[in-house]
Every structure is written in C-alpha cells, then in structure tokens.
XYZ file of C-alpha atoms in Angstrom:
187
model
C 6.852 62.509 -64.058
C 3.893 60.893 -66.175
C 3.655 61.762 -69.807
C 0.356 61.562 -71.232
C -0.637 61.944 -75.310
C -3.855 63.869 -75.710
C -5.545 64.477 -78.671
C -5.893 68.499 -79.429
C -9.331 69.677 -80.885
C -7.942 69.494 -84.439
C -7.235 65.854 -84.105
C -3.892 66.225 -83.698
C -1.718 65.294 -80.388
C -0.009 66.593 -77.634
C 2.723 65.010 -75.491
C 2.136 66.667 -71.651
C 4.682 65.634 -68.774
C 3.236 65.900 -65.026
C 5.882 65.950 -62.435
C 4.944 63.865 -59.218
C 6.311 64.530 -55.876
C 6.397 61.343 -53.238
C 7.122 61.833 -49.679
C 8.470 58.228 -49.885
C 11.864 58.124 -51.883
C 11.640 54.667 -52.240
C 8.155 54.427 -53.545
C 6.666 56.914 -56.672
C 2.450 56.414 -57.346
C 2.672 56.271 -61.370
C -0.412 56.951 -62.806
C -1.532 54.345 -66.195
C -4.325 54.562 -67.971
C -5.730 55.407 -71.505
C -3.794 58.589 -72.470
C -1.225 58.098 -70.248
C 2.112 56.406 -72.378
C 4.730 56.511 -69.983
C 6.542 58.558 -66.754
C 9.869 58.207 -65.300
C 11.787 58.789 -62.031
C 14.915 58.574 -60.378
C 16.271 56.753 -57.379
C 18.326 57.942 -54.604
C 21.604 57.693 -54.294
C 21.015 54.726 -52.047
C 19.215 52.642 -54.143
C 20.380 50.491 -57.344
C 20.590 52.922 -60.440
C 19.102 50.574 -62.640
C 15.509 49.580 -63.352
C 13.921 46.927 -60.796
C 11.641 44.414 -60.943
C 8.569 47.100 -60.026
C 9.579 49.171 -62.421
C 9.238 46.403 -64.874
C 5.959 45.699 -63.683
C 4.835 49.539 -64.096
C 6.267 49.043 -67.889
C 3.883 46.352 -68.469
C 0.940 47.872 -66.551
C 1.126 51.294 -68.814
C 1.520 49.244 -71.989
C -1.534 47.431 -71.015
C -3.535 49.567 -69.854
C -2.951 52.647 -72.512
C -5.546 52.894 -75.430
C -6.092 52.722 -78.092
C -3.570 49.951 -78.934
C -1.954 52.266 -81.304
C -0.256 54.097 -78.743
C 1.443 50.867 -77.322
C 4.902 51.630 -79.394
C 5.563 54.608 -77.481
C 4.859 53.439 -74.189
C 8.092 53.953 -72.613
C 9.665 53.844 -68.261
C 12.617 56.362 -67.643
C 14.994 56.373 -65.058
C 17.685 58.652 -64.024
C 19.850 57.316 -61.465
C 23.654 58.384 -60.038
C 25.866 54.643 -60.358
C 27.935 54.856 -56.966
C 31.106 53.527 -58.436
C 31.376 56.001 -61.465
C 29.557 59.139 -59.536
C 28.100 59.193 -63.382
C 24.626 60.208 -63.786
C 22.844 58.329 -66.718
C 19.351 58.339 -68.299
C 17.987 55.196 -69.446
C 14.527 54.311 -70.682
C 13.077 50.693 -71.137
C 10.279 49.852 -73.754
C 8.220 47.173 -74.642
C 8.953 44.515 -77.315
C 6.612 41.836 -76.615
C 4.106 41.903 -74.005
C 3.551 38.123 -74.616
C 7.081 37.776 -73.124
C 6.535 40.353 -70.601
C 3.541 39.437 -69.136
C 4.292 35.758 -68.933
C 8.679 36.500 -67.347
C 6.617 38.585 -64.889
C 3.932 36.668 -64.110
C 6.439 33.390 -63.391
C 8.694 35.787 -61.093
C 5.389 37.541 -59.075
C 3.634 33.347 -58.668
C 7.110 31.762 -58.252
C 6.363 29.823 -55.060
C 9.115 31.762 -52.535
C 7.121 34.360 -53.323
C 3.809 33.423 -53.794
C 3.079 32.427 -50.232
C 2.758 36.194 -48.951
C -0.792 37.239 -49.107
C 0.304 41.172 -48.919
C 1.305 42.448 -52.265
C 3.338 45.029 -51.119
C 5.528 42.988 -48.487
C 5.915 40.224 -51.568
C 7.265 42.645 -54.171
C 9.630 43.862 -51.031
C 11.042 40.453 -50.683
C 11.333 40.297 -54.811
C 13.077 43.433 -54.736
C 15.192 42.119 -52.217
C 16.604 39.275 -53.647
C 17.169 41.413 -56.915
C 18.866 44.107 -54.865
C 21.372 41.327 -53.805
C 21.872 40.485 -57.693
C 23.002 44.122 -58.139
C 24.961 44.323 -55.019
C 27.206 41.232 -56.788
C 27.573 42.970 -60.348
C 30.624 44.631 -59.760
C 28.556 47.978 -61.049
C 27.647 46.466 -64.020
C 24.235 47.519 -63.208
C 23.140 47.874 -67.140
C 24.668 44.035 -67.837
C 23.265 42.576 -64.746
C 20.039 44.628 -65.903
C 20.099 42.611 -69.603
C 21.199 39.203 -67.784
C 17.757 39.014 -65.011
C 15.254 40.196 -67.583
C 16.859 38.740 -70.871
C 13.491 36.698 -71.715
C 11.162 39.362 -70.305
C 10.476 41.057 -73.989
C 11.421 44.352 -73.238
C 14.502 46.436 -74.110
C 16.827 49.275 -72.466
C 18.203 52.501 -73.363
C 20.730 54.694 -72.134
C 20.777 58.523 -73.511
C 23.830 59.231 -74.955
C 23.309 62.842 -74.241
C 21.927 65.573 -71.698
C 19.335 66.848 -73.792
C 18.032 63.224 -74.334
C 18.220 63.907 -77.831
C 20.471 60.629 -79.069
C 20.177 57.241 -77.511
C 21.612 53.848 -77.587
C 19.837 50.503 -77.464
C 21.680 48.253 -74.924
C 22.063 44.463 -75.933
C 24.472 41.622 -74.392
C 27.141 40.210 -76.447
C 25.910 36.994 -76.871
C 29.693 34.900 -76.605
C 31.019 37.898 -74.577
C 28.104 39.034 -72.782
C 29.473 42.570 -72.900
C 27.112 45.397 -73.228
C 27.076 46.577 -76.577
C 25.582 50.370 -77.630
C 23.993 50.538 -80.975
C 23.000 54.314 -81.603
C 19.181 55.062 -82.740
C 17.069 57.670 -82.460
C-alpha cells in the first residue's frame, strides 16, 4: 500500500492508503513523490521477513523525494512478514534518522566495486540482495538483530508493532556489549 498526506480544502490534512497489487511477489512498484510519505508490503513466505537492502533504498527515495521538507518525519516503510522459525507474523516499520547517513551507507553499498561493475540496475541490486539473503540465511532467525547489525551506520531505525491494531510500537536497538535486541515502547 502507499500512504499519501493531502491537504483538504480547509488546509487541513488527510492520511489516504492505496493498496497495490503486483503480479510479481518478489517485486512491489512503490510510488514516491511529493504527497506521498510512505507504503508498505509484505513478503512471501519464501522470502526473508525482514527489510532488505531495496527496501532501504525505497526508504531513502520517499524521504527524498516527499515535499515539502516538513513532511520528512513521517516518512515511514512497513513490512509485514511471517519469520519461518516462529510461524509468528510481525509488523515492523523503519524510519529515517539521518539521511546524511542514509544516503552516503547506501550509496557505498550500491558503488562498492563487486557491485558496481554491472551496468543493469536491476541484475546489480539482485546480486546485492543476494549476498544479503545469505546474511539472513546465517542469523539463526534473528532476522531483526541481523537487520540492526548490516545497516547499523545507515541512519535509519526499526520498529516492530507490539500489537494487531498497530496501535503500540517498540523501537528496536542492539545492546551495545550484548548485542541483544532491546524493545523500548513509544508511540
């Protein structure tokens, strides 16, 4: 779904979700742009159920690309996503905290040289997401640690809902000494 803020005739706002339907489960056209502040998806039950390095990148495309930069704070990526181990099915949400950090963690992954020698842009975010899917296939299902551990410097954070309704979430961090994935509860 996309999830765009519009401004009513009174100058107020409106939030207004779009659901999307892709013939490819593997691939979902998000749409960025001015009014639009964020979407979300889900993967299939074959694929990681954590966010990926694309999804990332659609993060940091709707952040940049929404206006004016007022809106930037609520620029938000969902995902909902069935872990394989647990059969749990979990809701998490990543946001921006500092598109300097972003942009630049990104930018050294997308030009790192294994990478940056295929021309096609779709074959070379394959081959990212390939070598990330191997990172998740190690964690043990600690999808949401391994999650924190790849994009640690990237600027952004990650939320899991702590409810159906989506009403009360938790901000994910690593333990620094531990590295266990700590909840703190906001809303």
């Amino acid at each position: 779904f996309l999830t765009e803020k519009l401004q009513n005739p009174d100058h107020t706002y409106r939030y207004q979700n779009t659901n999307i339907v892709s013939p490819d489960q593997h691939d979902v056209p998000i749409t960025v742009g001015a009014d639009y502040i964020g979407g979300g998806h889900s993967h299939p039950e074959d694929g990681h159920p954590m966010f990926s390095f694309a999804d990332v990148g659609v993060l940091r495309s709707a952040y940049e690309q929404t206006t004016p930069a007022s809106r930037r704070a609520e620029v938000y990526f969902m995902l909902v996503c069935k872990n394989q181990i647990s059969g749990a099915v979990k809701s998490y949400a990543i946001k921006v905290d500092n598109i300097i950090a972003l942009s630049s963690a990104y930018d050294a992954v997308w030009n790192d040289p294994k990478y940056a020698s295929i021309a096609d842009e779709k074959e070379r975010m394959k081959k990212i997401l390939q070598v990330q899917g191997k990172k998740y296939n190690n964690c043990g299902g600690q999808y949401e640690k391994s999650f924190l551990q790849q994009f640690s410097t990237f600027g952004i954070s990650l939320y899991e809902a702590t409810n159906e309704s989506l009403s009360s979430w938790s901000n994910l961090k690593l333990e620094n000494t531990t590295q266990l994935v700590i909840p703190i509860p906001c809303n």
